[in-house]
XYZ file of C-alpha atoms in Angstrom:
631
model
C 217.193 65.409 39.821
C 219.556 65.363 42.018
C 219.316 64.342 45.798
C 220.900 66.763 48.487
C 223.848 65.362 50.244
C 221.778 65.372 53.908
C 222.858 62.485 56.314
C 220.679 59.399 55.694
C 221.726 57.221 58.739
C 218.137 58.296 61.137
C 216.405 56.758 57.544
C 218.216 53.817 56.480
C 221.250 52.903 59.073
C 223.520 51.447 56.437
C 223.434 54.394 54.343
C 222.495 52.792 51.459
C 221.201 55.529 48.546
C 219.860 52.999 46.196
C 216.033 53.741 47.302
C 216.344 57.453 46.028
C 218.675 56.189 42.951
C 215.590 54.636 42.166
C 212.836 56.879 42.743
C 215.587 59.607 40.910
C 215.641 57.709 37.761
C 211.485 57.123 37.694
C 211.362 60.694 37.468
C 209.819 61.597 41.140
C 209.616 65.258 42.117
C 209.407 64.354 45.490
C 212.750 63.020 47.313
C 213.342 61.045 50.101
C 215.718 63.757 51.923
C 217.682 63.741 55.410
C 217.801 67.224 56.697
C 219.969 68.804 59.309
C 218.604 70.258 62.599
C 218.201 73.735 60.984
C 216.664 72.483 58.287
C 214.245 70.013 60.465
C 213.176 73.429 63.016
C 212.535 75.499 59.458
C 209.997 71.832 58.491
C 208.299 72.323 61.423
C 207.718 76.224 61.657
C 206.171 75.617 57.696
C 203.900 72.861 59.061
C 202.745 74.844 62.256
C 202.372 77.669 60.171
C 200.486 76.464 57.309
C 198.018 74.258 59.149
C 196.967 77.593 61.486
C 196.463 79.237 58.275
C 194.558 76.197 57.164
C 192.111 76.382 60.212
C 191.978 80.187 60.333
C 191.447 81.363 57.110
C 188.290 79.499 57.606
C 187.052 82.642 59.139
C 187.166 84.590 56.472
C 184.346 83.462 53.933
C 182.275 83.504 57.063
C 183.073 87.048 57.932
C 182.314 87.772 54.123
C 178.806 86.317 53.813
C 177.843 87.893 57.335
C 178.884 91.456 55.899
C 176.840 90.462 53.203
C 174.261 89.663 54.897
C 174.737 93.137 57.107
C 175.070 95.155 53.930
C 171.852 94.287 52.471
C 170.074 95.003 55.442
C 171.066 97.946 55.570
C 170.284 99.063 52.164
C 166.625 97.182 52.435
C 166.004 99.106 55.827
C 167.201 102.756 54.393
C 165.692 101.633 50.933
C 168.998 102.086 48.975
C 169.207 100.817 45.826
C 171.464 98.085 44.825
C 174.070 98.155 42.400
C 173.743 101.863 41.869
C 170.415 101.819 40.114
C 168.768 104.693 41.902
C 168.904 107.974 39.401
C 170.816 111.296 39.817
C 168.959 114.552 39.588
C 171.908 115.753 36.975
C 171.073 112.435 35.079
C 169.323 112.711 31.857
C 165.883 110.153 31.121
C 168.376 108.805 28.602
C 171.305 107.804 30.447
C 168.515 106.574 33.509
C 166.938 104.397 31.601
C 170.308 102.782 30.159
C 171.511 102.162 33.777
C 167.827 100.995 34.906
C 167.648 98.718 32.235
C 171.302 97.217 32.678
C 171.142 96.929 36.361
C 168.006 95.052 35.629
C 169.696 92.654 33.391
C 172.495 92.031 35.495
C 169.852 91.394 38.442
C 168.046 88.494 36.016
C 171.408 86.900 35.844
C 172.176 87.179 39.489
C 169.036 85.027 40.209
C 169.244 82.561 37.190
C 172.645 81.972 38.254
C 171.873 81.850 42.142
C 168.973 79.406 41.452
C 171.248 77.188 39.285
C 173.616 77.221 42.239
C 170.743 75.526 43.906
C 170.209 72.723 41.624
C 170.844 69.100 41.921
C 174.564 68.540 41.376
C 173.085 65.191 39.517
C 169.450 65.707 38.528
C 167.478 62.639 39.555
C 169.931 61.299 41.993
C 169.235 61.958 45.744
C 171.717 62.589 48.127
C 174.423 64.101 46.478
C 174.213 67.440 47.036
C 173.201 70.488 45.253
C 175.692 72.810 43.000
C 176.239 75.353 45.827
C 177.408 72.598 48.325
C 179.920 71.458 45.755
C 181.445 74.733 44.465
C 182.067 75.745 47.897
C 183.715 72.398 48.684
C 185.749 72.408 46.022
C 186.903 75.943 46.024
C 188.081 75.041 49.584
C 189.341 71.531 48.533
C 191.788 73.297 46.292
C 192.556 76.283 48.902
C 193.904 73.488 51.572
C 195.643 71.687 48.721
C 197.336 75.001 48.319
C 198.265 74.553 51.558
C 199.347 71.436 51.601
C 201.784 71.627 48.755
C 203.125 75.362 48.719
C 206.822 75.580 49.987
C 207.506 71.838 50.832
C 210.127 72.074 47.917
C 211.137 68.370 46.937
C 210.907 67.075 50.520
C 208.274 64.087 50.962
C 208.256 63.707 54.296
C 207.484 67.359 54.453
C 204.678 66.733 52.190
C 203.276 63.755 53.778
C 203.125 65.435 57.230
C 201.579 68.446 55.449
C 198.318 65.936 54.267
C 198.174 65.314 58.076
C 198.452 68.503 59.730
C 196.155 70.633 57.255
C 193.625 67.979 57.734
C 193.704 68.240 61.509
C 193.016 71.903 61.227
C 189.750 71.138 59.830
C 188.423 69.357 62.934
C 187.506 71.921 65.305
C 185.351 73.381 62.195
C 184.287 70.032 61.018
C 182.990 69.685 64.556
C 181.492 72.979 64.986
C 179.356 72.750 61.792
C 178.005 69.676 63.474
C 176.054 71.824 66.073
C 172.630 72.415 66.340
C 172.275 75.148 67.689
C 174.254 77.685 69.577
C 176.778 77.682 66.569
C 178.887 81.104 65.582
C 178.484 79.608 62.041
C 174.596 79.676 62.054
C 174.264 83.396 63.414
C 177.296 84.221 60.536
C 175.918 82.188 58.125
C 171.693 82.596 58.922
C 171.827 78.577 58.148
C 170.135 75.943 60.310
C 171.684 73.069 61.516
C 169.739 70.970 58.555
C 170.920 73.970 55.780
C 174.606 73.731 57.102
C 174.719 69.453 57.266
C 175.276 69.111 53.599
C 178.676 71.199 54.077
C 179.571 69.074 57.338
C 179.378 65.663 55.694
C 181.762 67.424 52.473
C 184.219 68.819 54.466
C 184.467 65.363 56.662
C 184.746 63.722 52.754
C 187.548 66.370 52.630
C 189.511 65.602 56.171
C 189.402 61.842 54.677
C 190.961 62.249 51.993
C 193.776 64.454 53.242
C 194.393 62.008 55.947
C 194.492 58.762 53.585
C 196.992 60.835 51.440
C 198.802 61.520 54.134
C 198.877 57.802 56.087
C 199.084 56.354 52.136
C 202.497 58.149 51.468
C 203.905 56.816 54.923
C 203.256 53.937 54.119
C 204.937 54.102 50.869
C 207.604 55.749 52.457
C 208.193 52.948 54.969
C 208.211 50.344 52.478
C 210.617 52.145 50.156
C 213.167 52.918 52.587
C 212.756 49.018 53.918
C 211.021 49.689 57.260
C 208.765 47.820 57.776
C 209.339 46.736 61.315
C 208.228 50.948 62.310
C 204.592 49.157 62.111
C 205.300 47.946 64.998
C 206.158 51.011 66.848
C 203.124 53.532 68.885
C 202.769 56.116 66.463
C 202.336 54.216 63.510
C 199.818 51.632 65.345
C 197.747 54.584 66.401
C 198.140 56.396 62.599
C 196.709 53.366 61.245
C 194.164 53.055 63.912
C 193.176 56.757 63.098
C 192.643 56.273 59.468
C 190.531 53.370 59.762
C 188.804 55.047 61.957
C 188.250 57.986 59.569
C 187.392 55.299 56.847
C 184.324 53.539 59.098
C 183.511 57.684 59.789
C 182.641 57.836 56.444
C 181.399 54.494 55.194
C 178.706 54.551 57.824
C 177.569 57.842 57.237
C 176.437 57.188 53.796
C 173.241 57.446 52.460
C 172.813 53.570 52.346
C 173.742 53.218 56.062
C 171.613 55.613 57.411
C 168.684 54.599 54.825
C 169.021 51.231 56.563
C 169.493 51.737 60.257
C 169.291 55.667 61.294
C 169.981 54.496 64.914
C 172.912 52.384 63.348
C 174.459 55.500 61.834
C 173.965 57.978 64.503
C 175.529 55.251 67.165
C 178.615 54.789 64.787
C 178.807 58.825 64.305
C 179.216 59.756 67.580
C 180.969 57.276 69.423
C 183.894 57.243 66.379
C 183.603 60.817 66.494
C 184.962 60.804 70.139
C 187.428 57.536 69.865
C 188.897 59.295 67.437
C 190.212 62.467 69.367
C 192.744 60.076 71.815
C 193.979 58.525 68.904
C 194.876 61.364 67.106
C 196.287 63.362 70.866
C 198.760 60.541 71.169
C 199.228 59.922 67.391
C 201.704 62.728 67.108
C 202.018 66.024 69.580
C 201.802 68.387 66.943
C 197.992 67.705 66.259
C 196.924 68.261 70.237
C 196.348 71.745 69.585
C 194.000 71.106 67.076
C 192.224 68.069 69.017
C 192.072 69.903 71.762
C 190.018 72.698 70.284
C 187.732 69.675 69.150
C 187.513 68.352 72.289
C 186.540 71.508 73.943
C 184.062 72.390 70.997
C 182.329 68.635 71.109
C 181.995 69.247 75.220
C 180.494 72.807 74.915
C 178.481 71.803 72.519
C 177.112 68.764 74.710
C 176.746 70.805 78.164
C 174.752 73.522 75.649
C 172.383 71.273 74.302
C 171.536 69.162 77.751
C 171.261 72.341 79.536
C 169.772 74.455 77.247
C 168.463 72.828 74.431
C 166.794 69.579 76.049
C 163.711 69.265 78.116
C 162.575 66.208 80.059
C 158.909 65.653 80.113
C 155.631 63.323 79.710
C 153.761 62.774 76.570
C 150.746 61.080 75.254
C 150.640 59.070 72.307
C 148.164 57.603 70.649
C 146.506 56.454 67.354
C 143.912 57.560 65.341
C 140.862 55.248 64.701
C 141.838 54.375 61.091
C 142.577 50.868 60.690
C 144.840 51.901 57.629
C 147.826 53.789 57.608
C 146.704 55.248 61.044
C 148.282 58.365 62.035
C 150.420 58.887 65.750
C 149.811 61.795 67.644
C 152.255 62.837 70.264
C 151.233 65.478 73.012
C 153.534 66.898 75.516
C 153.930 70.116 77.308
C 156.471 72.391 77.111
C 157.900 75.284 79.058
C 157.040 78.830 77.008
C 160.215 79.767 77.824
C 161.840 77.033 75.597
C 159.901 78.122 72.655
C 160.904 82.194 73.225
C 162.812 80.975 69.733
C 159.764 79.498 67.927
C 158.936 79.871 64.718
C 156.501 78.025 62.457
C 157.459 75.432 60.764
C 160.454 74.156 62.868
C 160.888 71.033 64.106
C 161.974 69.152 67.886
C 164.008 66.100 68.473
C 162.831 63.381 70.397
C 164.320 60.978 72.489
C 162.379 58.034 74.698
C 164.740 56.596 77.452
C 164.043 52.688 78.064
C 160.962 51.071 78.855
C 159.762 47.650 79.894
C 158.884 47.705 76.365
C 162.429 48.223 75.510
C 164.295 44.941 76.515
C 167.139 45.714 74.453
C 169.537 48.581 74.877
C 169.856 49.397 71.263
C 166.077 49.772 70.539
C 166.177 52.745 72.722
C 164.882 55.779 70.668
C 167.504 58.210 70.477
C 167.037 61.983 68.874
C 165.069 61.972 66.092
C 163.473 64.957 64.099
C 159.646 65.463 64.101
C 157.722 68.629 62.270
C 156.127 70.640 65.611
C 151.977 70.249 63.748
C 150.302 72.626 66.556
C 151.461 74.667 69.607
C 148.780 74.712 72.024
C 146.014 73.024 69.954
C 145.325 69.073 69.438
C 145.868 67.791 66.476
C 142.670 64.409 66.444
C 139.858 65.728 67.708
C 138.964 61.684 67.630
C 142.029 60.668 69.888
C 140.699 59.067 72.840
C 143.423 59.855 75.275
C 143.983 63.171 76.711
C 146.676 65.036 77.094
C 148.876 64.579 80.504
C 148.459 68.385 81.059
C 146.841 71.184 80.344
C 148.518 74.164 78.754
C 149.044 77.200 81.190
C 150.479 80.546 81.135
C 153.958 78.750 81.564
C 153.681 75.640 79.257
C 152.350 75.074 75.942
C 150.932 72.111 74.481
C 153.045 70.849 71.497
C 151.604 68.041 69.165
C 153.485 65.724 66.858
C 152.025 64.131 64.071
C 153.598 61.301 62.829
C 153.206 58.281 60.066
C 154.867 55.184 61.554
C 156.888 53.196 58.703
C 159.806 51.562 60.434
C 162.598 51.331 62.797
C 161.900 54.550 65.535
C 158.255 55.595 64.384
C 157.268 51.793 64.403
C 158.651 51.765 67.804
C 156.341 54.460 68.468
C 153.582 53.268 67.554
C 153.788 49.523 69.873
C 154.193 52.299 72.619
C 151.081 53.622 71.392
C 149.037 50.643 71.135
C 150.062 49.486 74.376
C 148.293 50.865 78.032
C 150.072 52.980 79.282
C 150.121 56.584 81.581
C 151.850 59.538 80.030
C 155.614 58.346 79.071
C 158.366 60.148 80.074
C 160.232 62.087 76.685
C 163.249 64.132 76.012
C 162.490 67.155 73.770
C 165.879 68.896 71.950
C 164.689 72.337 70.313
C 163.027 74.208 68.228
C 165.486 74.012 65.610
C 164.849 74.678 61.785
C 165.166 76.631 59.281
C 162.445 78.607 59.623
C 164.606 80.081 62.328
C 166.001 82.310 59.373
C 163.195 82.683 57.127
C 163.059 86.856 55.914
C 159.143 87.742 57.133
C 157.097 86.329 55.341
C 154.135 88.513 56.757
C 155.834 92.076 55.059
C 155.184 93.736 51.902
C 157.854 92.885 50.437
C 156.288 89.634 49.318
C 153.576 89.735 47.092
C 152.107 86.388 47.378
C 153.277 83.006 49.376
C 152.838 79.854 47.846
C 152.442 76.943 50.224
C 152.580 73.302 48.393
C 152.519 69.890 50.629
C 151.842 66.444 50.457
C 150.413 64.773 53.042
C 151.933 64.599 56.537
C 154.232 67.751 55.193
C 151.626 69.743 55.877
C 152.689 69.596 59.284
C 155.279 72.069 58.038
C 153.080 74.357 55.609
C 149.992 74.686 57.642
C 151.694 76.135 60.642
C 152.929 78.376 58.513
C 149.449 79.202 56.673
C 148.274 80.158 59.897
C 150.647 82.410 61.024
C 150.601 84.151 57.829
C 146.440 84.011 57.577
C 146.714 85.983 60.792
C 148.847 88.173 59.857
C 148.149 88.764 56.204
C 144.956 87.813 55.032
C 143.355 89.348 58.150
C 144.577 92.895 58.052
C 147.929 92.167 58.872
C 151.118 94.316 57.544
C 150.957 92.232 54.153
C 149.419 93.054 51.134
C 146.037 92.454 52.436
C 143.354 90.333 50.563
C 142.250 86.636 50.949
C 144.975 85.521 47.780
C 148.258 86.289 49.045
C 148.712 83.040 50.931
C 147.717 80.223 49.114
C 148.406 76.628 50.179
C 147.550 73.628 47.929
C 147.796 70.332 49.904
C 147.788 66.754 47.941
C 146.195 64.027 49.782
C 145.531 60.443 48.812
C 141.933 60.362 50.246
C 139.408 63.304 51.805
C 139.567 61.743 55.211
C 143.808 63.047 55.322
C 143.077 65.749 55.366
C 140.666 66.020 58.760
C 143.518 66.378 61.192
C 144.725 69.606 59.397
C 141.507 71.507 58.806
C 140.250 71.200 62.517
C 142.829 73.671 63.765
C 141.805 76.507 61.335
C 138.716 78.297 60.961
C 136.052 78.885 58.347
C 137.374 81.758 56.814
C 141.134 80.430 57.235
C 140.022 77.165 54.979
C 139.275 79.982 51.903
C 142.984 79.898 50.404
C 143.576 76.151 50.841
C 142.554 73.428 47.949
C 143.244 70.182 48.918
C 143.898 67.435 45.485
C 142.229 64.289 46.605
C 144.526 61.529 44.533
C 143.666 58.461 45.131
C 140.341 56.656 42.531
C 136.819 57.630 42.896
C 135.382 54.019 43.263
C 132.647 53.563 41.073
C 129.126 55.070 42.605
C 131.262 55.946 45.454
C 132.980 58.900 47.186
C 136.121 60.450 46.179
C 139.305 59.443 47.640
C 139.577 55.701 48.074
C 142.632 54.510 48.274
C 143.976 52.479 44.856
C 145.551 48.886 45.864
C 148.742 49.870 44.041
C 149.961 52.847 45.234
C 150.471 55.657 43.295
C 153.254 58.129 43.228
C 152.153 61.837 44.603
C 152.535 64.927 42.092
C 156.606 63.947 41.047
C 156.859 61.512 38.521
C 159.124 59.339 40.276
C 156.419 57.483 42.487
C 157.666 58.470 45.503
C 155.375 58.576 48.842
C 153.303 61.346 49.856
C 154.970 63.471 53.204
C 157.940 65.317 54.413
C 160.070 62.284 55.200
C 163.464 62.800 57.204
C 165.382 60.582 54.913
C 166.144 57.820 57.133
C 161.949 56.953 58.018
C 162.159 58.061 60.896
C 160.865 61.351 60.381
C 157.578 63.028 60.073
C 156.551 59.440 57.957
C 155.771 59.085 54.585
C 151.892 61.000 54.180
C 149.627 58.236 53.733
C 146.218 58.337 55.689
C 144.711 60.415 58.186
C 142.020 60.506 60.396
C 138.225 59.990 59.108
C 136.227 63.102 58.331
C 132.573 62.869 56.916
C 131.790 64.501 53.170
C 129.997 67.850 55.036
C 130.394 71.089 53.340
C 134.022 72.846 53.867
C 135.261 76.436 52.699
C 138.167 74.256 51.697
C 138.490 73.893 47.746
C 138.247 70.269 47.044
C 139.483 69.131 44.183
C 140.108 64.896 42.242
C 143.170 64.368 40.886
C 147.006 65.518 40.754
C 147.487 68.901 40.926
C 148.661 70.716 37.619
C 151.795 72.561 39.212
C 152.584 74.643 36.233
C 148.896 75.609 36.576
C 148.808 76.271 39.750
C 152.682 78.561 39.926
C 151.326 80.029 36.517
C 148.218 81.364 38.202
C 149.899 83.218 41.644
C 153.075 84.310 39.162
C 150.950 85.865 36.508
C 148.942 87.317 39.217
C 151.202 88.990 41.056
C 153.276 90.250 37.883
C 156.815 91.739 38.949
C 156.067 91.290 42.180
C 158.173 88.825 44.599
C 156.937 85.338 45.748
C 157.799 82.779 48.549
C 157.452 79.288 47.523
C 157.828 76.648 50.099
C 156.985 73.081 50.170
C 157.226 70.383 52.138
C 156.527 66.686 50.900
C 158.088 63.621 48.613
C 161.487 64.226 46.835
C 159.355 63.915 42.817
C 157.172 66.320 44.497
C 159.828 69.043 45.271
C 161.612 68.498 41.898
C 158.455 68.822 39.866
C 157.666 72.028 41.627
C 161.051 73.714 41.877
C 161.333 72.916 37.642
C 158.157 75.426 37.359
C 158.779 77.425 39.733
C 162.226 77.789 37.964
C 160.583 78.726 34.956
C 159.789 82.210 36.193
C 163.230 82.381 37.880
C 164.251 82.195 34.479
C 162.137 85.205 32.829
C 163.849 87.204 36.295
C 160.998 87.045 38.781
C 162.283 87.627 42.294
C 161.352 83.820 44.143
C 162.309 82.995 47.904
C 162.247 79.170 47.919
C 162.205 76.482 50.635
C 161.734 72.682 50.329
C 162.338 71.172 53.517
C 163.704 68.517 54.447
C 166.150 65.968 56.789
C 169.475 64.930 55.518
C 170.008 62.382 58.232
């Protein structure tokens, strides 16, 4: 390959071609080139143009799935059939049936194939992502390298400032999925913040790598060409600053990092997250557009949330009377009109500024997610405190119900222990999922299925109520008491006190609660083994909802006391038998289509999702939640 004959002299002063004599001869597409000043203006239109293509054909697959989304609500609301399986008057019984039957197999695909989407990407491995999250990164890792490589001919330079400039148009959306709420790409997408996090953290995997390729072949470039003293110079001190900035970006959000220190991560996230938008503005000028749309998303998105989305007030903590894995209970009012969005089973964030308890500036609790138990109903009957307030027609009384393990939830709990009058809190939400859940409460579900394990029943029984209410007492479901069914896994009887309070008699019917700890001999059931014992999954993993970084909803152990009186509840010693317990609603409710959700320990959600799977396969119609926290 020949080089063109461009003046070299801006590149190496003495002219000296034995560099690209060299890289010629080792067979390198790419050539060092010189071009002239037309040839430099047509570079720069290509990398202006294909990094705004880059950042807006982003749009696109969102515009898709909210037409989607648009389409089949229509056809649900005018009760249009899908995929043309409705039958013609002209049609004969013959030809009906052969469509019926086809559209029907092409539907039992559709969901074996969507619910493989939604596996594991590695079974047994946690935190890598499910198959969904990875398609749809990759398909758009190979759309940007598309991007990145189309109609740079045999110029490296024009290459390596491609890697940089696609990757900056991928920071106002890397950004912007970053949001809690108030996001465009929730209302397109019906994802919540948590649903939409996996695809954040990828595409931030993605903007890495583009930008180490790119700051990787400068640097190979410089040291080719024998320039090593441009290190020196502003723009390559500030590239290098960017990239390691990127680097530490990623390093400290991995699992690992935020395992160890949440508050470690989250401090690391944000503050890199806005060092690295000067960096990049004085970097190079043709990236401002693109951190400047950053910029204004990451300040809308603050002013939105502390104006919006946050709520100063007082709440009461306190513990219940267990000496053993005690349980926290946080009580606070809120203003109705920040719940006008609330749904069961969502979740707040809660921040507690500095105390005297606090001497240190980094043990202050920032923003952490906590499971709303109860709106407008304590939680321990047996909590000796009262609440600061009580609930009027403008506030409601939210409670919190927390196991403290570590780091933020142990910090709770020393605030708990100590004296203290109602402590000032900052409440972010309601955010969750749930936000987008179809209703549960219509006929078009046959039976729910509600599955926890322990403290994750602050998500399911929420839920259970709402539904009980609206369902199993006359409501627009299917009617009778076995269409909402919750089965709740505790390690002792006494767990499960807290939860059973709020409902009534006849709301206790469709609950069985597995007490799994040992029956002591001549004892009662539901004392605790020494060694403890892993909760329905067969991985041994604790019992509760769990944010993945403990400092969540806690891991499920313990609860607050409750004698051995008689309870509508079905009590039960022992694991549940999932497959039993899917078999019996799936068989019951034959063709017809059932919610699953569950909320509890990683084996647990495995073990349940691999039976409920097994009806996916034979092409029942399953809606299917496991929540969770990513971070």
């Amino acid at each position: 390959m020949q080089f063109p004959n461009f003046e070299l002299s801006y590149i190496l002063p003495s002219g000296d071609l034995r560099v690209y004599e060299k890289l010629n001869a080792m067979g390198f597409f790419y050539s060092f080139v010189s071009p002239d000043a037309q040839q430099l203006e047509r570079r720069r239109q290509l990398l202006d143009r294909y990094g705004q293509t880059a950042q807006l054909s982003a749009i696109v697959p969102l515009l898709v799935i909210y037409i989607s989304f648009f389409l089949r609500s229509f056809l649900n609301r005018y009760a249009i059939p899908f995929f043309g399986s409705g039958q013609k008057a002209h049609q004969s019984p013959r030809v009906s049936t052969f469509r019926a039957s086809t559209v029907g197999s092409w539907r039992v695909k559709w969901r074996r194939f969507t619910w493989a989407l939604d596996d594991e990407v590695l079974r047994g491995w946690d935190g890598w992502g499910t198959r969904r999250e990875w398609a749809v990164a990759g398909v758009w890792a190979l759309w940007l390298l598309v991007l990145v490589f189309k109609d740079t001919t045999n110029d490296y330079l024009h290459l390596t400032k491609r890697f940089g400039i696609v990757a900056a148009s991928q920071l106002p959306l890397h950004y912007l999925l970053a949001a809690k709420s108030w996001s465009p790409i929730q209302h397109l997408t019906q994802m919540s913040h948590e649903e939409l996090n996996p695809y954040h953290r990828l595409l931030g995997r993605i903007i890495i790598a583009l930008f180490s390729c790119h700051a990787a072949l400068y640097i190979n470039f410089y040291i080719q060409s024998n320039l090593l003293h441009r290190f020196g110079s502003q723009t390559v001190i500030l590239g290098l600053t960017a990239i390691s900035i990127f680097i530490l970006l990623g390093t400290s959000s991995l699992a690992k990092i935020r395992d160890y220190s949440y508050l470690l991560f989250l401090t690391l996230h944000v503050a890199l997250s806005l060092t690295i938008l000067p960096v990049l503005w004085f970097h190079v000028s043709h990236l401002r557009l693109y951190v400047a749309e950053s910029a204004l998303i990451y300040i809308l998105l603050i002013i939105i949330q502390r104006n919006l989305s946050q709520t100063p007030t007082l709440a009461t903590l306190s513990l219940s009377p267990q000496p053993t894995h005690p349980l926290l209970s946080i009580s606070f009012p809120l203003p109705r009109s920040k719940l006008r969005s609330y749904t069961p089973g969502q979740h707040i964030y809660l921040a507690l500024p500095a105390t005297s308890l606090l001497k240190k500036p980094w043990e202050k609790l920032r923003l952490n997610p906590f499971t709303i138990a109860s709106v407008s109903d304590p939680l321990l009957s047996t909590s000796t405190t009262t609440n600061p307030t009580t609930p009027s027609a403008k506030t409601a009384q939210l409670t919190l119900l927390i196991r403290p393990l570590r780091s933020s939830t142990a910090l709770l709990k020393s605030l708990a222990l100590s004296p203290a009058p109602p402590r000032p809190v900052l409440i972010e939400g309601p955010y969750g999922s749930a936000t987008y859940f179809p209703d549960l409460s219509s006929a078009t579900f046959s039976a729910i299925l509600l599955v926890a394990g322990g403290v994750g029943a602050t998500f399911t029984l929420p839920i259970y109520r709402d539904l009980y209410r609206k369902r199993g007492s006359g409501g627009s479901g299917s009617g009778g008491d076995g269409d909402v069914k919750m089965v709740w896994s505790v390690r002792r009887r006494g767990e499960a006190e807290w939860g059973l309070e709020t409902l009534g008699e006849e709301a206790q019917e469709g609950i069985d609660v597995y007490v799994t700890g040992a029956r002591q001999e001549g004892g009662e059931a539901g004392i605790e083994l020494e060694e403890r014992a892993g909760l329905l999954g067969e991985d041994g993993d604790g019992d509760g909802d769990g944010d993945g970084d403990g400092d969540g909803d806690g891991d499920g152990d313990g609860g607050a006391g409750r004698g051995q009186e008689e309870s509508a509840v079905a009590f039960h010693q022992g694991r549940p038998d999932l497959r039993a317990v899917v078999g019996e609603v799936f068989e019951r409710y034959d063709g017809g289509k059932i919610a699953v959700l569950a909320c509890g320990p990683v084996g647990m959600g495995r073990a349940l999702r691999r039976e409920v799977g097994a009806w996916v396969g034979k092409g029942r119609e399953v809606f299917w939640h496991a929540e969770e926290f990513g971070w």
